[in-house]
mmCIF file of C-alpha atoms in Angstrom:
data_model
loop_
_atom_site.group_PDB
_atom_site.id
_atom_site.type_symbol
_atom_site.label_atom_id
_atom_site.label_comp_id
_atom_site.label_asym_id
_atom_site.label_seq_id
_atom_site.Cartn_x
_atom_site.Cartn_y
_atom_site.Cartn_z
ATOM 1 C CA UNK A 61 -88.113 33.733 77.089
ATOM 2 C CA UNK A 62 -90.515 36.355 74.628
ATOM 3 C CA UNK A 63 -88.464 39.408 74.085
ATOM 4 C CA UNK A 64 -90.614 42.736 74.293
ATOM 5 C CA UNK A 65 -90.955 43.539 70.742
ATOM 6 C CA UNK A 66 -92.294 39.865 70.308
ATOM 7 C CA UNK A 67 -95.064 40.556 72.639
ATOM 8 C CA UNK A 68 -95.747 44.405 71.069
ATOM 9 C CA UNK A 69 -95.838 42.865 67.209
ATOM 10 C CA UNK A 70 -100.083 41.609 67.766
ATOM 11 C CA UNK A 71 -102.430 43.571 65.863
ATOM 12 C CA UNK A 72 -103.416 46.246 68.637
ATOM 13 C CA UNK A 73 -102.400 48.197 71.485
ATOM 14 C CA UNK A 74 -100.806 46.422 74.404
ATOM 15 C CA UNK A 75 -100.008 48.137 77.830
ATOM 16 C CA UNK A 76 -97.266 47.753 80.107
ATOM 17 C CA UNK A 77 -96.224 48.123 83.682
ATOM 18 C CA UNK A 78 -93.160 49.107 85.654
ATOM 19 C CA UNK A 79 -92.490 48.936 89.627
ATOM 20 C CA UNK A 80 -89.555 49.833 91.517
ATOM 21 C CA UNK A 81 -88.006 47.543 94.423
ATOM 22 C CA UNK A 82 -89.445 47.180 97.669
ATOM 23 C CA UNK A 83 -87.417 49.030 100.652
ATOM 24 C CA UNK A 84 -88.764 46.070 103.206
ATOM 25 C CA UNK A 85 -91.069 43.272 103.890
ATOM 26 C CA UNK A 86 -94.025 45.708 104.009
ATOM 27 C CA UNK A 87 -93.521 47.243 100.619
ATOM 28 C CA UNK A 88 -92.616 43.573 99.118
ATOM 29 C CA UNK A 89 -96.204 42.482 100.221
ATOM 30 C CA UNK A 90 -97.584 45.814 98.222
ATOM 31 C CA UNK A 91 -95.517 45.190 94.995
ATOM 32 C CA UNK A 92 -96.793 41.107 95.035
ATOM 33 C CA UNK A 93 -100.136 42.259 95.823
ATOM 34 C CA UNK A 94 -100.121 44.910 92.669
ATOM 35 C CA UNK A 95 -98.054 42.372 90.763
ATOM 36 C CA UNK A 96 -100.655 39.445 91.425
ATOM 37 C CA UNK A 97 -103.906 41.890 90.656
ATOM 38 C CA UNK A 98 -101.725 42.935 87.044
ATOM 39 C CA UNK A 99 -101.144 39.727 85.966
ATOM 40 C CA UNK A 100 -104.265 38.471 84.860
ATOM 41 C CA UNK A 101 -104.882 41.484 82.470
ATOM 42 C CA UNK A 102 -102.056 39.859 80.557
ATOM 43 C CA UNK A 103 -99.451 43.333 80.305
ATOM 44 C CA UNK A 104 -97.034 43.018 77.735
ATOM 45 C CA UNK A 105 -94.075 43.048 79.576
ATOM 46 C CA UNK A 106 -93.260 44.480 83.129
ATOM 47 C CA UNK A 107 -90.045 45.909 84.592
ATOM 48 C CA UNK A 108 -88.731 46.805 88.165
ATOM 49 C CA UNK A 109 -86.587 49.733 87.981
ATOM 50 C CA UNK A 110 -82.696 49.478 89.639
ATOM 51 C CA UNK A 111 -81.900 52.087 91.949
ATOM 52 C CA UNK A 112 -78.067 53.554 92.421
ATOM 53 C CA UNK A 113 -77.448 52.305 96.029
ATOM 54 C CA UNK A 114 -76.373 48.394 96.718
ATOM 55 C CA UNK A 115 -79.804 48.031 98.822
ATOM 56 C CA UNK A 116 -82.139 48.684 95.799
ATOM 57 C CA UNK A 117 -80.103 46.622 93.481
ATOM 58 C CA UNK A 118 -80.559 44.143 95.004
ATOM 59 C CA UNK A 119 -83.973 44.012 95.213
ATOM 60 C CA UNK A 120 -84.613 44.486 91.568
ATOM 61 C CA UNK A 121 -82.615 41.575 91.035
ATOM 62 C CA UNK A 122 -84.547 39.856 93.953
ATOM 63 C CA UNK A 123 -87.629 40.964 92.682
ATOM 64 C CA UNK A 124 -87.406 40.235 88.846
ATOM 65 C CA UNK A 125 -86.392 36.598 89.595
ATOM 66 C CA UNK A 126 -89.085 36.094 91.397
ATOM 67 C CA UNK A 127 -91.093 37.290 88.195
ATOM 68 C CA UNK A 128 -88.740 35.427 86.216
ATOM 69 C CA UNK A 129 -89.403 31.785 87.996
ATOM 70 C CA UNK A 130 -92.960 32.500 89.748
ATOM 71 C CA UNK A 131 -95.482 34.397 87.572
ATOM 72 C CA UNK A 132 -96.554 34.327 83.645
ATOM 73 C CA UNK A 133 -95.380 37.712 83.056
ATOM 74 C CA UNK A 134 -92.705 39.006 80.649
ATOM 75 C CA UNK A 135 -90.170 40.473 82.695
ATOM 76 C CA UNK A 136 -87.849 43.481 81.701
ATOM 77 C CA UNK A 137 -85.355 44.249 84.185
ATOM 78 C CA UNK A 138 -83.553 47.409 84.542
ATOM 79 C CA UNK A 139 -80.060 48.075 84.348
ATOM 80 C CA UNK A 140 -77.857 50.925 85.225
ATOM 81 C CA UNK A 141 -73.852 52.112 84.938
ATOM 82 C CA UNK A 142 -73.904 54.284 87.894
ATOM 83 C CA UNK A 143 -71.233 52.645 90.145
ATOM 84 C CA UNK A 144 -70.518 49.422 88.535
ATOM 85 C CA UNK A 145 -67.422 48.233 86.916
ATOM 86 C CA UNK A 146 -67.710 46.801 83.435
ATOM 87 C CA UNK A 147 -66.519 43.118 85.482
ATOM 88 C CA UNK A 148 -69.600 44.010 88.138
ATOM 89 C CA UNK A 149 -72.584 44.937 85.512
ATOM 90 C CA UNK A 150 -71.386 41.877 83.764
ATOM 91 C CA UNK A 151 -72.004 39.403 86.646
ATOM 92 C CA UNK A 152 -75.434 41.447 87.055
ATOM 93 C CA UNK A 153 -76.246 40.546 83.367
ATOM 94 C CA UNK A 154 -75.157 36.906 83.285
ATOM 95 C CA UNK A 155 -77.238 36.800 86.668
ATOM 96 C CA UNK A 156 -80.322 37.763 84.481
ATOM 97 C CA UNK A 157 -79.578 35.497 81.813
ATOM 98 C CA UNK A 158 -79.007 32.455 84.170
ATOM 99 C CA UNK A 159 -83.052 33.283 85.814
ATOM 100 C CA UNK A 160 -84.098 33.457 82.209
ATOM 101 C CA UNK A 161 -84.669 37.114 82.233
ATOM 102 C CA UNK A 162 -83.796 38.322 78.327
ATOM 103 C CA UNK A 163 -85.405 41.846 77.982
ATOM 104 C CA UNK A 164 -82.724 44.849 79.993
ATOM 105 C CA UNK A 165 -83.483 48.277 79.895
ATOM 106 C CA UNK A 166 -80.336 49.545 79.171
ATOM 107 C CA UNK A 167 -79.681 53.098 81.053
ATOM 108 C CA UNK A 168 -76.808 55.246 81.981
ATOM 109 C CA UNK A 169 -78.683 56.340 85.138
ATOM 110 C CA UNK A 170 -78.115 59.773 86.993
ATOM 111 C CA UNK A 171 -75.904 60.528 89.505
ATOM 112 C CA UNK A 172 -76.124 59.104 93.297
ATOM 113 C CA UNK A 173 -78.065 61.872 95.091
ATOM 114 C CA UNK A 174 -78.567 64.432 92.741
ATOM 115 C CA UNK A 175 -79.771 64.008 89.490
ATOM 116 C CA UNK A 176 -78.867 67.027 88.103
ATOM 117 C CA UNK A 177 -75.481 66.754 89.687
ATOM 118 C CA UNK A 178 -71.865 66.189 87.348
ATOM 119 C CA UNK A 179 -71.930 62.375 86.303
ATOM 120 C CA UNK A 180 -68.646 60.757 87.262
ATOM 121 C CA UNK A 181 -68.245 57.382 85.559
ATOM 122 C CA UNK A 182 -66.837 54.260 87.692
ATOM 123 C CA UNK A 183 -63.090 54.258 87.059
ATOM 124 C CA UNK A 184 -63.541 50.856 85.275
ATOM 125 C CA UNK A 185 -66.914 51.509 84.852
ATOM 126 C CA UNK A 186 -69.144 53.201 81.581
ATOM 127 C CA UNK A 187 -69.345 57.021 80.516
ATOM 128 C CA UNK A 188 -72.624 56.580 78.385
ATOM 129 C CA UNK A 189 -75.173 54.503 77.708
ATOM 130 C CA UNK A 190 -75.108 53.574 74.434
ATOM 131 C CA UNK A 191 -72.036 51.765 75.737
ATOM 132 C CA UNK A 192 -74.071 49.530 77.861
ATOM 133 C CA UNK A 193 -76.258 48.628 75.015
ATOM 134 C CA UNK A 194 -73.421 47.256 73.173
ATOM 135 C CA UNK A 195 -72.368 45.482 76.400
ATOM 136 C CA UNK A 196 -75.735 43.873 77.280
ATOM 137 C CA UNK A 197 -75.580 42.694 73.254
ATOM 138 C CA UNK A 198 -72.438 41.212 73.321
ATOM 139 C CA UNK A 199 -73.240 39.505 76.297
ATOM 140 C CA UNK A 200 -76.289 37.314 74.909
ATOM 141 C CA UNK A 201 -79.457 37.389 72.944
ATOM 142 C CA UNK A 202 -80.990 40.266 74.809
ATOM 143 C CA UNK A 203 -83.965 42.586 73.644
ATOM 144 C CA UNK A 204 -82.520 45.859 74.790
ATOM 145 C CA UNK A 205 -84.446 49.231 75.454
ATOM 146 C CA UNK A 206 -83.347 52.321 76.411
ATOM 147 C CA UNK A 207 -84.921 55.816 78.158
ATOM 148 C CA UNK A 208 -86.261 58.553 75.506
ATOM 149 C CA UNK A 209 -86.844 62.515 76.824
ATOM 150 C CA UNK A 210 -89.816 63.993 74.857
ATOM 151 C CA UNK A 211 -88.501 67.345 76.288
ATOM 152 C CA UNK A 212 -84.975 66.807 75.874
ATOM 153 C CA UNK A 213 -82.773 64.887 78.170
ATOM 154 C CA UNK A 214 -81.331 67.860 81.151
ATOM 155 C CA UNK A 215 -78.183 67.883 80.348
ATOM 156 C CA UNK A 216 -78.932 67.555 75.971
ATOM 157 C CA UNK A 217 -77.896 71.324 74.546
ATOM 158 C CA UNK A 218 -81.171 71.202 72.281
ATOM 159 C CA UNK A 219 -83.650 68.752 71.208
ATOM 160 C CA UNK A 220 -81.761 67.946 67.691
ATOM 161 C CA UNK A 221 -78.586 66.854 69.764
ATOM 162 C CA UNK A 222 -80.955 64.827 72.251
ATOM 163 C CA UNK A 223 -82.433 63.257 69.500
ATOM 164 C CA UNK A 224 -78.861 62.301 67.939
ATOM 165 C CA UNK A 225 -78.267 60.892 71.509
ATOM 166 C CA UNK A 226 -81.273 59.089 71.636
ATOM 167 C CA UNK A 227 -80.573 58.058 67.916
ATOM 168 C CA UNK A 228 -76.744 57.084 69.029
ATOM 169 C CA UNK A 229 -78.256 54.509 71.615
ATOM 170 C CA UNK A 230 -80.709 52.801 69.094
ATOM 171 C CA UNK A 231 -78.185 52.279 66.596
ATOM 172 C CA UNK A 232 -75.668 50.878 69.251
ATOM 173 C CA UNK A 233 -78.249 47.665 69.024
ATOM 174 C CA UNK A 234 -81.526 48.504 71.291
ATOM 175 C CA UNK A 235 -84.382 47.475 70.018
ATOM 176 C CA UNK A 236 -86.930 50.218 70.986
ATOM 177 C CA UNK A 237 -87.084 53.002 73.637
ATOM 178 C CA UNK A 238 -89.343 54.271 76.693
ATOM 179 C CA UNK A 239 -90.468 58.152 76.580
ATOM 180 C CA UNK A 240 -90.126 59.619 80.306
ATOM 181 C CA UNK A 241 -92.944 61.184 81.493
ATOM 182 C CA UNK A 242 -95.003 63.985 79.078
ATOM 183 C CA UNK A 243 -98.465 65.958 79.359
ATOM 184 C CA UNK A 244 -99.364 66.454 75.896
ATOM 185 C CA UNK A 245 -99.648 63.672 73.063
ATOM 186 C CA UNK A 246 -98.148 65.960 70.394
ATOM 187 C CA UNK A 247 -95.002 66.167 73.202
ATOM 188 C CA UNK A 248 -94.860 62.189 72.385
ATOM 189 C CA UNK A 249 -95.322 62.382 68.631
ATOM 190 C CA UNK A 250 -93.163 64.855 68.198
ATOM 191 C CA UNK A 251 -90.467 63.202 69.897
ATOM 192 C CA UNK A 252 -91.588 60.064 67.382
ATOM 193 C CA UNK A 253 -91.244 61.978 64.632
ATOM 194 C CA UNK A 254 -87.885 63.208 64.994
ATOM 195 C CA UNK A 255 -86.419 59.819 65.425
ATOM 196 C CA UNK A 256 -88.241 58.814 62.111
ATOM 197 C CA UNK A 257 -86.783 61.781 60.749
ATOM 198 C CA UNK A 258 -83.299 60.175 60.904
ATOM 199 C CA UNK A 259 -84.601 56.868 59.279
ATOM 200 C CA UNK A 260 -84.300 55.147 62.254
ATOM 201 C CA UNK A 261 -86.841 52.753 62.518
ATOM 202 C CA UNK A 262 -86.969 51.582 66.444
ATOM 203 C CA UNK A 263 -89.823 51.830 68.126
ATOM 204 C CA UNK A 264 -90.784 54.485 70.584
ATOM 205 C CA UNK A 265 -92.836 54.064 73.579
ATOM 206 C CA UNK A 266 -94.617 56.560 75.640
ATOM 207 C CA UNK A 267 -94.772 56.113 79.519
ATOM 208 C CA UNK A 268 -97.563 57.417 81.480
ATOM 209 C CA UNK A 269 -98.168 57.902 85.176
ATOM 210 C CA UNK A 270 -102.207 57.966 86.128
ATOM 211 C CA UNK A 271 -102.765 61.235 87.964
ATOM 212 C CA UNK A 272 -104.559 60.160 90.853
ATOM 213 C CA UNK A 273 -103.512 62.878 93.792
ATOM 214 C CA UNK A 274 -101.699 65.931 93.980
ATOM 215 C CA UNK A 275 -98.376 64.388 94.516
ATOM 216 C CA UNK A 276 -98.680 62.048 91.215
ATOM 217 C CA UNK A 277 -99.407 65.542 89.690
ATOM 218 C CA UNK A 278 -96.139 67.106 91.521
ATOM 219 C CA UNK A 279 -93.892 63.726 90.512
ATOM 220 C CA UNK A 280 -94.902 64.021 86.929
ATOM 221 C CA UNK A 281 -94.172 67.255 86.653
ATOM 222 C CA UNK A 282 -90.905 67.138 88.636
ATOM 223 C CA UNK A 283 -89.940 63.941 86.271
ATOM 224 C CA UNK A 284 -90.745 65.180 82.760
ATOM 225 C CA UNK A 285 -88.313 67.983 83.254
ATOM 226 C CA UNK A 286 -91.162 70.593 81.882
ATOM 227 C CA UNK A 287 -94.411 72.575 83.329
ATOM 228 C CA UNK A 288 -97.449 71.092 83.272
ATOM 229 C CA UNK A 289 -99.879 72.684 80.389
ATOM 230 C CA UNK A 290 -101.851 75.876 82.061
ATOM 231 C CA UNK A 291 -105.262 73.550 80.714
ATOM 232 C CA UNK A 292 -104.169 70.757 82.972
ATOM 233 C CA UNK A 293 -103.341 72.680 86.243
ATOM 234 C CA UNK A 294 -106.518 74.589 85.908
ATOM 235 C CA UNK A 295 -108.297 71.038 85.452
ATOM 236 C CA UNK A 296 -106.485 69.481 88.352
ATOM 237 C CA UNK A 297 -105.531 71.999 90.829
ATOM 238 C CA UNK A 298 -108.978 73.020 91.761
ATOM 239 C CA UNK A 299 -109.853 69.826 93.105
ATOM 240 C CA UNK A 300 -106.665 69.269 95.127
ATOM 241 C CA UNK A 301 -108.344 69.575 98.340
ATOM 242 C CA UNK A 302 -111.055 67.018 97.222
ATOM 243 C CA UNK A 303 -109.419 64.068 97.001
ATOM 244 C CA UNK A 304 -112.343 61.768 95.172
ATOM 245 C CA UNK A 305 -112.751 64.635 92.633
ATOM 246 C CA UNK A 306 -109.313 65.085 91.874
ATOM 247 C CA UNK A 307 -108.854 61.218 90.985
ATOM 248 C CA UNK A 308 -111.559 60.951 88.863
ATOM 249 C CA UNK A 309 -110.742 64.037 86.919
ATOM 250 C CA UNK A 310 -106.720 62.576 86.858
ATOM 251 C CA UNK A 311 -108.253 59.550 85.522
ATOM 252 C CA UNK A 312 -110.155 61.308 83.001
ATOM 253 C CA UNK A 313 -107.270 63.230 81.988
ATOM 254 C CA UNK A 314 -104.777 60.113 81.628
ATOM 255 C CA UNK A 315 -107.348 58.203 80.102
ATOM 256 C CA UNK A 316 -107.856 61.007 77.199
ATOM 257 C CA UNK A 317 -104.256 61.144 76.614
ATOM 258 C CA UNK A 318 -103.930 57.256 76.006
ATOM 259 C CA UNK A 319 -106.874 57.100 73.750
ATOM 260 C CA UNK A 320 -105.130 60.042 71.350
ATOM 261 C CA UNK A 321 -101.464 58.416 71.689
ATOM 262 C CA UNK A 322 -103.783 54.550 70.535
ATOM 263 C CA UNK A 323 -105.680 56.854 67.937
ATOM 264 C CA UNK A 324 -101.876 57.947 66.135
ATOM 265 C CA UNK A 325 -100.859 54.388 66.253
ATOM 266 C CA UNK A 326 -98.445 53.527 69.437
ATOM 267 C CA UNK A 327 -98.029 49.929 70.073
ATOM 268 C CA UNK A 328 -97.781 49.918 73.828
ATOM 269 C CA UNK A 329 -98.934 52.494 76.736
ATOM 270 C CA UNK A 330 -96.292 51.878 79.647
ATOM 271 C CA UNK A 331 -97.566 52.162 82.849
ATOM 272 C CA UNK A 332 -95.562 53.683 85.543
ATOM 273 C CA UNK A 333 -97.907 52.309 88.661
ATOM 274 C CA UNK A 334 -96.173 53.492 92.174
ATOM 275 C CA UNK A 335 -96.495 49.976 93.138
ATOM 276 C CA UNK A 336 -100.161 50.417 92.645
ATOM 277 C CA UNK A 337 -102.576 48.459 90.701
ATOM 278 C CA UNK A 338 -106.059 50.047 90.679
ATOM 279 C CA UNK A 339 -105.740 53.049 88.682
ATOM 280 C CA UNK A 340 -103.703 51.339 86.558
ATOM 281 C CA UNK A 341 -106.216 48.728 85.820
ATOM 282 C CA UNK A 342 -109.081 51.414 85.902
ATOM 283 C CA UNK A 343 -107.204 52.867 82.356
ATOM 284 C CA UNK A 344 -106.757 49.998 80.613
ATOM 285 C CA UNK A 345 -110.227 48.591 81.270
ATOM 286 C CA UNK A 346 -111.616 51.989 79.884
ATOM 287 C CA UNK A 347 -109.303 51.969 76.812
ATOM 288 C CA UNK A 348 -110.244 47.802 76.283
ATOM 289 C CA UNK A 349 -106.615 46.748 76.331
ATOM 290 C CA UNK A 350 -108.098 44.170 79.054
ATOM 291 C CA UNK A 351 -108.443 40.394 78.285
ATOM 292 C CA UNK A 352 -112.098 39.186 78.212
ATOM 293 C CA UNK A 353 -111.188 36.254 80.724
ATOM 294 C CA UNK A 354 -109.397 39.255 83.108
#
């Protein structure tokens, strides 16, 4: 199975794309469908996130088998603490291993509910999740990522001790890590630069959501942890209540921010899609990270 880093070390820019599990038969025919229009644009790598309750487990496991055994693509699958015993997230990982899955994204996850709420470990489970890198490792020959904060993890004092965090977790064996959502490139590079700064040499990924409608405005904004830049809102907001304006304009904006982020040198631009495929594909057509045959 190609590990992640194997696929980002060509001589360009790659993209990649992440889903979440489907709640029923209706939204597994909208993940295949995105799944099955993403594949032919060759992604790097693509991941299904793994929620905390039993019922969306399950269907990232489901889901990234299926991946695993039925499409070309490079599948990442995602891997949380919250509720597991150290016995239980083993089973999960020799479960991946055994479907060939080798890339886990390695997270501590927030708590059930409320994910600003006090994080209580499993009694025989993991406090952090630097811990689950090292389990994942000695486990197998996994590539292992882990979650980044360009604005500082919620619960991090400061940026320096999220960035020793952050630092903590690469050293503990992952092999590169995925920046939560940000509105600015120099919010990226910045958080780039300070995990150079240490001499750690990992890479660092940005993610990016296309801003298609209000709500993928509202999510963003609600997921980065920060305010949206007065420049954006006063791009965006104006158009809320013209839905085909407001798209293309998101586009534009998204678009923009990629081409600055490929300009300083990232390796990959990770998509977070909604399950979606078209604006997705709209970005990386306009940035040429597209396949001539796709």
């Amino acid at each position: 199975m190609t590990s992640v880093v194997e696929r980002l070390q060509g001589d360009g820019p790659v993209f990649s794309i992440e889903f979440f599990p489907p709640r029923d038969a209706a939204d597994e025919a909208v993940l295949w469908k995105s799944i099955r229009e993403l594949e032919p644009l060759d992604p790097a790598y693509m991941s299904i996130t793994y929620g905390a309750g039993g019922s969306s487990r399950d269907g990232t496991i489901r889901s990234i088998a299926r991946v695993a055994t039925e499409t070309t693509l490079v599948p990442m699958a995602h891997l949380t603490a919250v509720n597991h015993s150290v016995a239980e997230l083993r089973n999960v990982i020799g479960w991946y291993a055994a479907v060939g899955v080798r890339n886990i994204l390695a997270l501590r996850g927030d708590p059930p509910g409320d994910v600003y709420g006090e994080w209580v470990p499993h009694p025989d489970g993991l406090d952090y999740a630097e811990e689950l890198v090292e389990l994942v490792r000695s486990l197998g020959d996994f590539c292992v990522g882990v979650s980044a904060f360009p604005y500082g993890h919620p619960r991090s004092a400061n940026l320096e001790a999220d960035t020793e965090y952050l630092v903590r977790k690469l050293r503990a064996g992952a092999d590169f890590a995925i920046a939560q959502l940000f509105f600015e490139p120099e919010d990226f590079l910045r958080l780039r630069d300070r995990v150079a700064a240490t001499g750690c040499e990992a890479l660092v990924i940005p993610g990016i959501m296309p801003l298609t409608t209000p709500r993928t405005l509202h999510t963003s904004i609600k997921l980065s942890g920060a305010p949206a830049p007065r420049r954006l809102l006063d791009r965006l907001e104006p158009l809320a209540d013209k839905p085909k304006a407001f798209r293309a304009a998101g586009i534009d904006a998204v678009t923009e921010l990629c081409e600055r982020l490929i300009a300083e040198g990232v390796p990959d631009l990770h998509f977070y899609t909604f399950n979606r495929s078209k604006a997705t594909r709209e970005v990386v057509n306009r940035l040429g990270l597209v396949p001539a045959r796709a």
